Short mmCIF file of C-alpha atoms and ligand atoms in Angstrom, two decimals:
data_model
loop_
_atom_site.label_atom_id
_atom_site.label_comp_id
_atom_site.label_asym_id
_atom_site.label_seq_id
_atom_site.Cartn_x
_atom_site.Cartn_y
_atom_site.Cartn_z
CA MET A 1 0.00 0.00 0.00
CA ALA A 2 1.58 3.27 -1.13
CA ARG A 3 1.61 5.93 1.57
CA LYS A 4 2.81 9.49 2.11
CA VAL A 5 5.68 9.60 4.61
CA LEU A 6 7.08 12.65 6.39
CA VAL A 7 10.75 12.61 7.40
CA LEU A 8 12.51 15.16 9.55
CA GLY A 9 15.68 16.76 8.19
CA GLU A 10 18.00 17.60 11.07
CA VAL A 11 20.20 20.66 10.75
CA ARG A 12 23.28 21.45 12.79
CA ASP A 13 25.52 24.44 12.12
CA GLN A 14 23.60 25.18 8.91
CA ALA A 15 24.33 21.71 7.49
CA LEU A 16 22.16 18.63 7.25
CA ARG A 17 23.07 15.78 9.55
CA ASN A 18 23.65 12.44 7.85
CA VAL A 19 20.76 10.87 9.78
CA SER A 20 18.41 13.03 7.65
CA PHE A 21 19.44 11.07 4.55
CA GLU A 22 19.09 7.78 6.42
CA ALA A 23 15.56 8.85 7.46
CA ILE A 24 14.71 9.46 3.80
CA ALA A 25 15.89 5.92 2.91
CA ALA A 26 13.79 4.56 5.80
CA GLY A 27 10.86 6.72 4.69
CA LYS A 28 11.10 5.20 1.18
CA VAL A 29 10.66 1.71 2.64
CA VAL A 30 7.71 2.79 4.80
CA SER A 31 6.12 4.62 1.83
CA GLU A 32 6.01 1.42 -0.27
CA GLY A 33 6.30 3.48 -3.45
CA GLY A 34 4.37 6.49 -2.16
CA GLU A 35 5.67 10.00 -1.58
CA VAL A 36 8.45 10.99 0.83
CA VAL A 37 8.16 14.58 2.06
CA ALA A 38 11.07 15.98 4.05
CA VAL A 39 10.47 18.65 6.69
CA LEU A 40 13.00 21.32 7.62
CA VAL A 41 12.52 23.47 10.69
CA GLY A 42 14.58 26.53 11.59
CA GLU A 43 15.70 29.85 10.25
CA GLY A 44 17.25 30.05 6.77
CA VAL A 45 16.97 26.28 6.32
CA ALA A 46 15.00 26.16 3.06
CA SER A 47 18.27 26.57 1.16
CA LEU A 48 19.26 23.07 2.30
CA SER A 49 16.27 21.41 0.64
CA SER A 50 18.00 20.49 -2.64
CA GLU A 51 20.33 18.08 -0.82
CA LEU A 52 17.34 16.29 0.73
CA ILE A 53 15.86 15.89 -2.72
CA GLN A 54 19.17 14.61 -4.11
CA TYR A 55 19.09 11.93 -1.39
CA GLY A 56 15.61 10.79 -2.42
CA ALA A 57 12.97 13.11 -0.89
CA ASP A 58 10.21 13.87 -3.39
CA ARG A 59 9.33 17.26 -1.88
CA VAL A 60 10.47 19.48 0.96
CA VAL A 61 8.37 21.62 3.29
CA ALA A 62 10.37 24.19 5.25
CA VAL A 63 9.02 25.97 8.30
CA GLU A 64 11.01 29.15 8.74
CA ASN A 65 10.71 31.31 11.83
CA THR A 66 13.22 33.21 13.95
CA LYS A 67 11.71 31.50 17.02
CA LEU A 68 12.94 28.21 15.57
CA ASN A 69 16.61 29.13 15.22
CA THR A 70 17.45 26.81 18.12
CA TYR A 71 15.64 23.65 19.10
CA THR A 72 12.89 23.86 21.69
CA PRO A 73 10.34 21.05 22.07
CA ASP A 74 7.53 23.62 22.13
CA GLY A 75 8.60 25.43 18.97
CA TYR A 76 9.56 22.39 16.93
CA SER A 77 6.43 20.44 17.85
CA GLN A 78 4.23 23.35 16.74
CA ALA A 79 6.13 23.55 13.45
CA VAL A 80 6.09 19.80 12.73
CA LEU A 81 2.44 19.41 13.81
CA ALA A 82 1.48 22.23 11.44
CA VAL A 83 3.15 20.35 8.57
CA ILE A 84 1.44 17.11 9.63
CA GLN A 85 -1.92 18.87 9.64
CA GLU A 86 -1.25 20.23 6.15
CA GLU A 87 0.21 17.05 4.63
CA LYS A 88 -1.73 14.35 6.49
CA PRO A 89 1.01 11.71 6.21
CA GLU A 90 0.43 8.03 6.86
CA GLY A 91 3.99 7.51 8.04
CA ILE A 92 6.58 9.60 9.93
CA VAL A 93 10.32 8.94 10.38
CA PHE A 94 12.73 10.87 12.64
CA GLY A 95 16.34 10.10 13.54
CA HIS A 96 16.79 8.54 16.98
CA THR A 97 19.04 11.44 17.94
CA ALA A 98 18.91 13.66 21.03
CA LEU A 99 16.45 15.88 19.13
CA GLY A 100 14.42 12.99 17.70
CA LYS A 101 14.21 11.24 21.07
CA ASP A 102 12.90 14.43 22.67
CA LEU A 103 10.48 15.47 19.95
CA SER A 104 8.94 12.21 18.73
CA PRO A 105 7.02 11.19 21.89
CA LYS A 106 5.56 14.70 22.13
CA ILE A 107 4.32 14.55 18.52
CA ALA A 108 3.08 10.96 18.92
CA ALA A 109 1.10 11.96 22.02
CA LYS A 110 -0.48 14.91 20.18
CA LEU A 111 -1.39 12.61 17.27
CA ASN A 112 -2.59 9.88 19.62
CA SER A 113 -0.41 7.49 17.63
CA GLY A 114 2.05 4.80 18.64
CA LEU A 115 5.80 5.19 18.22
CA ILE A 116 8.41 2.58 17.35
CA SER A 117 11.67 3.99 18.63
CA ASP A 118 15.30 3.20 17.82
CA ALA A 119 14.68 0.99 14.77
CA THR A 120 17.83 -0.48 13.23
CA ALA A 121 16.18 -2.08 10.18
CA ILE A 122 12.93 -1.78 8.24
CA GLU A 123 11.44 -4.18 5.73
CA VAL A 124 8.13 -4.82 4.05
CA ALA A 125 6.85 -8.33 4.70
CA GLY A 126 3.51 -9.12 3.08
CA GLU A 127 1.01 -6.52 4.25
CA ASN A 128 3.23 -5.17 7.04
CA VAL A 129 6.09 -2.74 7.46
CA VAL A 130 8.30 -4.56 9.96
CA PHE A 131 10.71 -2.66 12.23
CA THR A 132 13.63 -4.34 13.99
CA ARG A 133 14.81 -2.76 17.24
CA PRO A 134 17.29 -3.80 19.92
CA ILE A 135 16.03 -4.64 23.40
CA TYR A 136 17.68 -5.61 26.71
CA SER A 137 20.61 -3.26 26.05
CA GLY A 138 21.25 -4.76 22.63
CA LYS A 139 21.30 -8.40 23.75
CA ALA A 140 18.20 -9.27 21.69
CA PHE A 141 16.14 -7.83 18.86
CA GLU A 142 12.39 -7.55 18.52
CA LYS A 143 10.32 -7.08 15.38
CA LYS A 144 7.36 -4.72 15.53
CA ILE A 145 4.53 -3.65 13.27
CA VAL A 146 1.96 -0.89 13.57
CA THR A 147 -1.55 -2.29 13.36
CA ASP A 148 -3.54 0.93 13.39
CA GLY A 149 -3.01 4.60 12.54
CA ILE A 150 0.12 6.48 11.51
CA ILE A 151 3.33 4.44 11.20
CA PHE A 152 5.66 6.57 13.32
CA ALA A 153 9.25 5.48 13.96
CA THR A 154 12.65 6.80 14.92
CA ILE A 155 15.75 5.21 13.37
CA ARG A 156 19.11 4.67 15.05
CA PRO A 157 21.86 6.65 13.22
CA ASN A 158 24.35 4.64 11.15
CA ASN A 159 22.14 1.59 10.61
CA ILE A 160 20.01 2.31 7.57
CA ALA A 161 22.12 3.25 4.56
CA PRO A 162 21.16 6.46 2.77
CA LEU A 163 20.23 6.22 -0.90
CA GLU A 164 22.87 7.18 -3.39
CA LYS A 165 23.02 10.94 -3.95
CA ASP A 166 21.61 11.93 -7.35
CA GLU A 167 22.60 15.48 -8.22
CA GLU A 168 20.23 15.48 -11.20
CA ARG A 169 17.17 14.94 -9.01
CA SER A 170 14.80 17.86 -8.56
CA GLY A 171 11.68 18.48 -6.51
CA GLU A 172 9.53 21.22 -5.11
CA THR A 173 10.25 23.13 -1.90
CA THR A 174 7.46 25.01 -0.17
CA VAL A 175 7.90 27.36 2.75
CA LEU A 176 5.11 27.06 5.27
CA SER A 177 4.45 30.03 7.48
CA VAL A 178 3.55 28.92 11.00
CA ASP A 179 2.68 31.27 13.83
CA ILE A 180 4.83 29.91 16.69
CA LYS A 181 3.35 30.97 20.00
CA ASP A 182 3.66 30.55 23.74
CA LEU A 183 7.18 29.15 23.92
CA ARG A 184 7.63 28.11 27.53
CA SER A 185 11.39 28.33 27.22
CA ILE A 186 13.60 30.48 25.03
CA VAL A 187 17.21 29.54 24.31
CA LYS A 188 19.24 32.71 24.88
CA GLU A 189 22.66 31.29 24.12
CA VAL A 190 24.18 27.96 23.15
CA VAL A 191 27.54 27.28 24.75
CA ARG A 192 29.21 24.37 22.99
CA LYS A 193 31.64 22.10 24.74
CA ALA A 194 34.85 22.19 22.73
CA SER A 195 34.62 19.04 20.64
CA GLU A 196 37.04 18.31 17.89
CA GLY A 197 36.35 16.60 14.60
CA VAL A 198 33.70 14.03 13.80
CA ASP A 199 30.36 13.77 15.64
CA LEU A 200 30.56 10.69 17.88
CA SER A 201 27.02 9.39 17.30
CA GLU A 202 27.40 9.52 13.50
CA ALA A 203 31.08 8.50 13.22
CA LYS A 204 32.00 5.56 11.00
CA VAL A 205 35.07 4.90 13.14
CA VAL A 206 35.18 5.26 16.94
CA ILE A 207 38.33 4.95 19.03
CA ALA A 208 37.22 4.58 22.64
CA GLY A 209 39.36 4.81 25.75
CA GLY A 210 38.69 3.38 29.19
CA ARG A 211 40.25 3.61 32.61
CA GLY A 212 43.26 1.87 31.02
CA VAL A 213 44.32 5.16 29.36
CA LYS A 214 45.26 6.25 32.91
CA SER A 215 45.13 10.05 32.44
CA GLU A 216 43.83 12.87 30.25
CA ALA A 217 47.14 12.80 28.37
CA GLY A 218 46.60 9.05 27.82
CA PHE A 219 43.87 9.95 25.32
CA GLU A 220 46.42 11.63 23.00
CA PRO A 221 47.47 8.43 21.13
CA LEU A 222 43.76 7.61 20.67
CA LYS A 223 43.12 11.08 19.23
CA GLU A 224 46.01 10.59 16.80
CA LEU A 225 44.61 7.25 15.61
CA ALA A 226 41.13 8.77 15.27
CA ALA A 227 42.56 11.63 13.18
CA VAL A 228 44.30 9.20 10.80
CA LEU A 229 41.13 7.11 10.38
CA GLY A 230 38.76 10.11 10.17
CA GLY A 231 37.01 8.86 13.30
CA ALA A 232 35.77 10.18 16.62
CA VAL A 233 37.06 9.57 20.14
CA GLY A 234 34.71 8.02 22.70
CA ALA A 235 35.11 6.74 26.25
CA SER A 236 33.85 4.37 28.90
CA ARG A 237 32.21 5.74 32.01
CA GLY A 238 35.28 4.56 33.89
CA ALA A 239 37.39 7.07 31.96
CA CYS A 240 34.80 9.84 32.41
CA ASP A 241 34.42 9.18 36.16
CA ALA A 242 38.21 9.32 36.51
CA GLU A 243 38.07 12.77 34.82
CA TYR A 244 40.30 11.69 31.94
CA CYS A 245 37.73 13.12 29.51
CA ASP A 246 34.37 14.85 29.30
CA TYR A 247 31.09 12.98 29.90
CA SER A 248 29.95 14.00 26.41
CA LEU A 249 32.25 11.20 25.17
CA GLN A 250 30.64 8.47 27.31
CA ILE A 251 29.35 5.46 25.41
CA GLY A 252 26.98 2.97 26.97
CA GLN A 253 23.72 2.45 28.77
CA THR A 254 23.81 5.92 30.31
CA GLY A 255 25.84 7.49 27.52
CA LYS A 256 25.66 7.54 23.74
CA VAL A 257 24.75 4.55 21.61
CA VAL A 258 27.07 4.16 18.64
CA THR A 259 27.08 1.75 15.72
CA PRO A 260 30.16 2.62 13.68
CA ASP A 261 31.71 0.42 11.01
CA LEU A 262 34.79 0.09 13.23
CA TYR A 263 34.97 0.39 17.04
CA ILE A 264 38.39 0.17 18.68
CA ALA A 265 38.14 -0.26 22.47
CA CYS A 266 41.39 0.65 24.23
CA GLY A 267 41.80 -0.24 27.90
CA ILE A 268 38.08 -0.92 28.39
CA SER A 269 37.08 -3.99 30.43
CA GLY A 270 33.73 -4.51 28.67
CA ALA A 271 31.17 -4.04 31.45
CA ILE A 272 27.62 -4.82 30.36
CA GLN A 273 26.68 -1.14 30.66
CA HIS A 274 29.44 -0.23 28.20
CA LEU A 275 28.51 -3.02 25.78
CA ALA A 276 24.94 -1.63 25.70
CA GLY A 277 26.26 1.37 23.80
CA MET A 278 28.59 -0.27 21.27
CA SER A 279 27.98 -4.00 20.84
CA ASN A 280 26.09 -3.47 17.57
CA SER A 281 29.15 -1.89 15.93
CA LYS A 282 29.98 -3.67 12.69
CA VAL A 283 33.59 -4.58 13.53
CA ILE A 284 34.91 -4.44 17.10
CA VAL A 285 38.62 -4.44 17.91
CA ALA A 286 39.65 -4.69 21.57
CA ILE A 287 43.07 -3.79 22.96
CA ASN A 288 43.54 -4.87 26.58
CA LYS A 289 46.39 -6.10 28.77
CA ASP A 290 44.13 -8.66 30.42
CA PRO A 291 43.42 -11.69 28.17
CA GLU A 292 40.38 -12.49 30.34
CA ALA A 293 38.77 -9.05 29.85
CA ASN A 294 35.07 -9.31 29.02
CA ILE A 295 35.45 -6.99 26.01
CA PHE A 296 37.13 -9.86 24.10
CA LYS A 297 33.80 -11.77 24.20
CA VAL A 298 32.20 -9.24 21.85
CA ALA A 299 35.34 -8.37 19.86
CA ASP A 300 35.87 -9.54 16.28
CA TYR A 301 39.60 -8.96 16.72
CA GLY A 302 41.40 -8.95 20.05
CA ILE A 303 44.87 -7.63 20.77
CA VAL A 304 46.30 -8.61 24.16
CA GLY A 305 48.82 -5.90 24.93
CA ASP A 306 49.60 -2.49 26.31
CA LEU A 307 47.51 0.13 24.53
CA PHE A 308 50.37 2.64 24.75
CA GLU A 309 52.43 0.32 22.54
CA VAL A 310 49.67 -1.03 20.29
CA VAL A 311 47.79 2.19 19.45
CA PRO A 312 50.84 4.14 18.12
CA LEU A 313 51.81 1.08 16.05
CA LEU A 314 48.33 0.96 14.51
CA THR A 315 48.49 4.71 13.79
CA GLU A 316 51.84 4.26 12.07
CA GLU A 317 50.57 1.37 9.94
CA PHE A 318 47.32 3.14 8.96
CA LYS A 319 49.37 6.21 7.99
CA LYS A 320 51.38 4.03 5.61
CA LEU A 321 48.16 2.69 4.07
CA ASN A 322 46.98 6.26 3.50
CA VAL A 323 43.42 5.42 4.56
P1 FAD B 1 37.76 -0.80 34.10
O1 FAD B 1 36.65 -1.75 34.32
O2 FAD B 1 38.58 -0.38 35.25
O3 FAD B 1 38.69 -1.45 32.99
C1 FAD B 1 39.92 -0.93 32.60
C2 FAD B 1 40.56 -1.93 31.65
O4 FAD B 1 41.73 -1.40 31.15
C3 FAD B 1 40.91 -3.29 32.31
O5 FAD B 1 40.27 -4.33 31.58
C4 FAD B 1 42.43 -3.36 32.20
O6 FAD B 1 42.89 -4.68 31.96
C5 FAD B 1 42.69 -2.47 31.00
N1 FAD B 1 44.01 -1.85 30.98
C6 FAD B 1 44.65 -1.19 31.99
N2 FAD B 1 45.82 -0.68 31.54
C7 FAD B 1 45.94 -1.03 30.25
C8 FAD B 1 46.92 -0.79 29.23
N3 FAD B 1 48.02 -0.06 29.49
N4 FAD B 1 46.70 -1.32 28.01
C9 FAD B 1 45.61 -2.05 27.74
N5 FAD B 1 44.64 -2.31 28.65
C10 FAD B 1 44.79 -1.79 29.88
N6 FAD B 1 29.98 2.27 31.82
C11 FAD B 1 30.11 2.73 30.57
O7 FAD B 1 31.17 2.60 29.93
N7 FAD B 1 29.06 3.36 29.96
C12 FAD B 1 27.86 3.53 30.57
O8 FAD B 1 26.96 4.13 29.97
C13 FAD B 1 27.71 3.05 31.89
N8 FAD B 1 26.53 3.16 32.53
C14 FAD B 1 26.40 2.63 33.78
C15 FAD B 1 25.15 2.67 34.41
C16 FAD B 1 25.00 2.10 35.66
C17 FAD B 1 23.66 2.14 36.29
C18 FAD B 1 26.09 1.49 36.30
C19 FAD B 1 25.93 0.86 37.64
C20 FAD B 1 27.32 1.44 35.69
C21 FAD B 1 27.50 2.02 34.43
N9 FAD B 1 28.73 2.00 33.77
C22 FAD B 1 28.83 2.44 32.50
C23 FAD B 1 29.97 1.59 34.48
C24 FAD B 1 30.41 0.18 34.16
O9 FAD B 1 29.77 -0.73 35.02
C25 FAD B 1 31.94 0.05 34.35
O10 FAD B 1 32.28 0.44 35.66
C26 FAD B 1 32.76 0.88 33.38
O11 FAD B 1 32.33 0.66 32.06
C27 FAD B 1 34.23 0.50 33.51
O12 FAD B 1 35.01 1.31 32.70
P2 FAD B 1 36.38 0.79 32.11
O13 FAD B 1 36.18 -0.48 31.33
O14 FAD B 1 37.03 1.92 31.43
O15 FAD B 1 37.24 0.52 33.45
#
């Protein structure tokens, strides 16, 4: 059954986040040959619409308003609900990002719809659109369908491949004027923590350090390896608690969930709460002095050794390969 599907384009620093393109690919599956309409919310965002179309959106609706220049649940929900009212979609897909996790339940409640969150795969089986999502901290997967009403889902970044970019593709962009009122909170200023390089939750390569790095300076070899591989640096809670790095790098049950193509765990024991945030990575490499460390149970490749010897050697070798 062909359906109209709305997908949310996420913008950061005036650029589209990759998860927006993944949401379009997911939206295509849910639409079963119907229309995929991308929504942009913000100030001066309509100019980004052509990239959404090149990645497969059929049309773009942009809600532009100065009150939307930073994310607030109040403002964004008014904007997205206005588009939903106008477009009447039968499916909705957001990224399972900090923004998507905050906004989607609010919209679902307003629509009185269900919500399948954190889907890692979507397929059409017979009459149903079937969503796969991890449960029990990633130890098992469940498959879910929506039996009634709007099919509303959020997708985990880095799991559903975007469609190939087609620069020849064209489509219409409309700007919808929405009167945004009664914001209960106004963001006066955004103070960013200094973070270098690639966004951790979208990175294809993550080099993570644990208590084994022993100090803030111990992260330096990991940063060098990450720079050579174009990856991001992450951490265990052990490393964050020991003040070797900022909590924004924490991966795990109470930190970020990452699913990169390559995850290199350095000096991380592999506690269940850490595995909850990274065990679905495509290839896991563990470097640990202790051959009995739990991390080796989930690793595809294990290196028993001192990370301060192994990591610089890897950096050297990858440099030679010019990756
Ligand atoms: P450790 O367990 O101390 O392991 C350090 C490892 O480094 C050891 O295996 C050691 O052999 C190795 N090592 C030491 N020196 C070297 C060296 N030179 N070279 C190589 N290897 C070396 N943890 C998370 O990570 N994320 C979470 O989100 C999270 N949420 C939690 C939520 C709750 C409710 C609770 C109770 C705990 C949570 N934890 C979380 C904490 C978790 O249980 C562990 O305590 C933590 O993951 C341990 O961090 P670690 O592996 O860095 O440290």
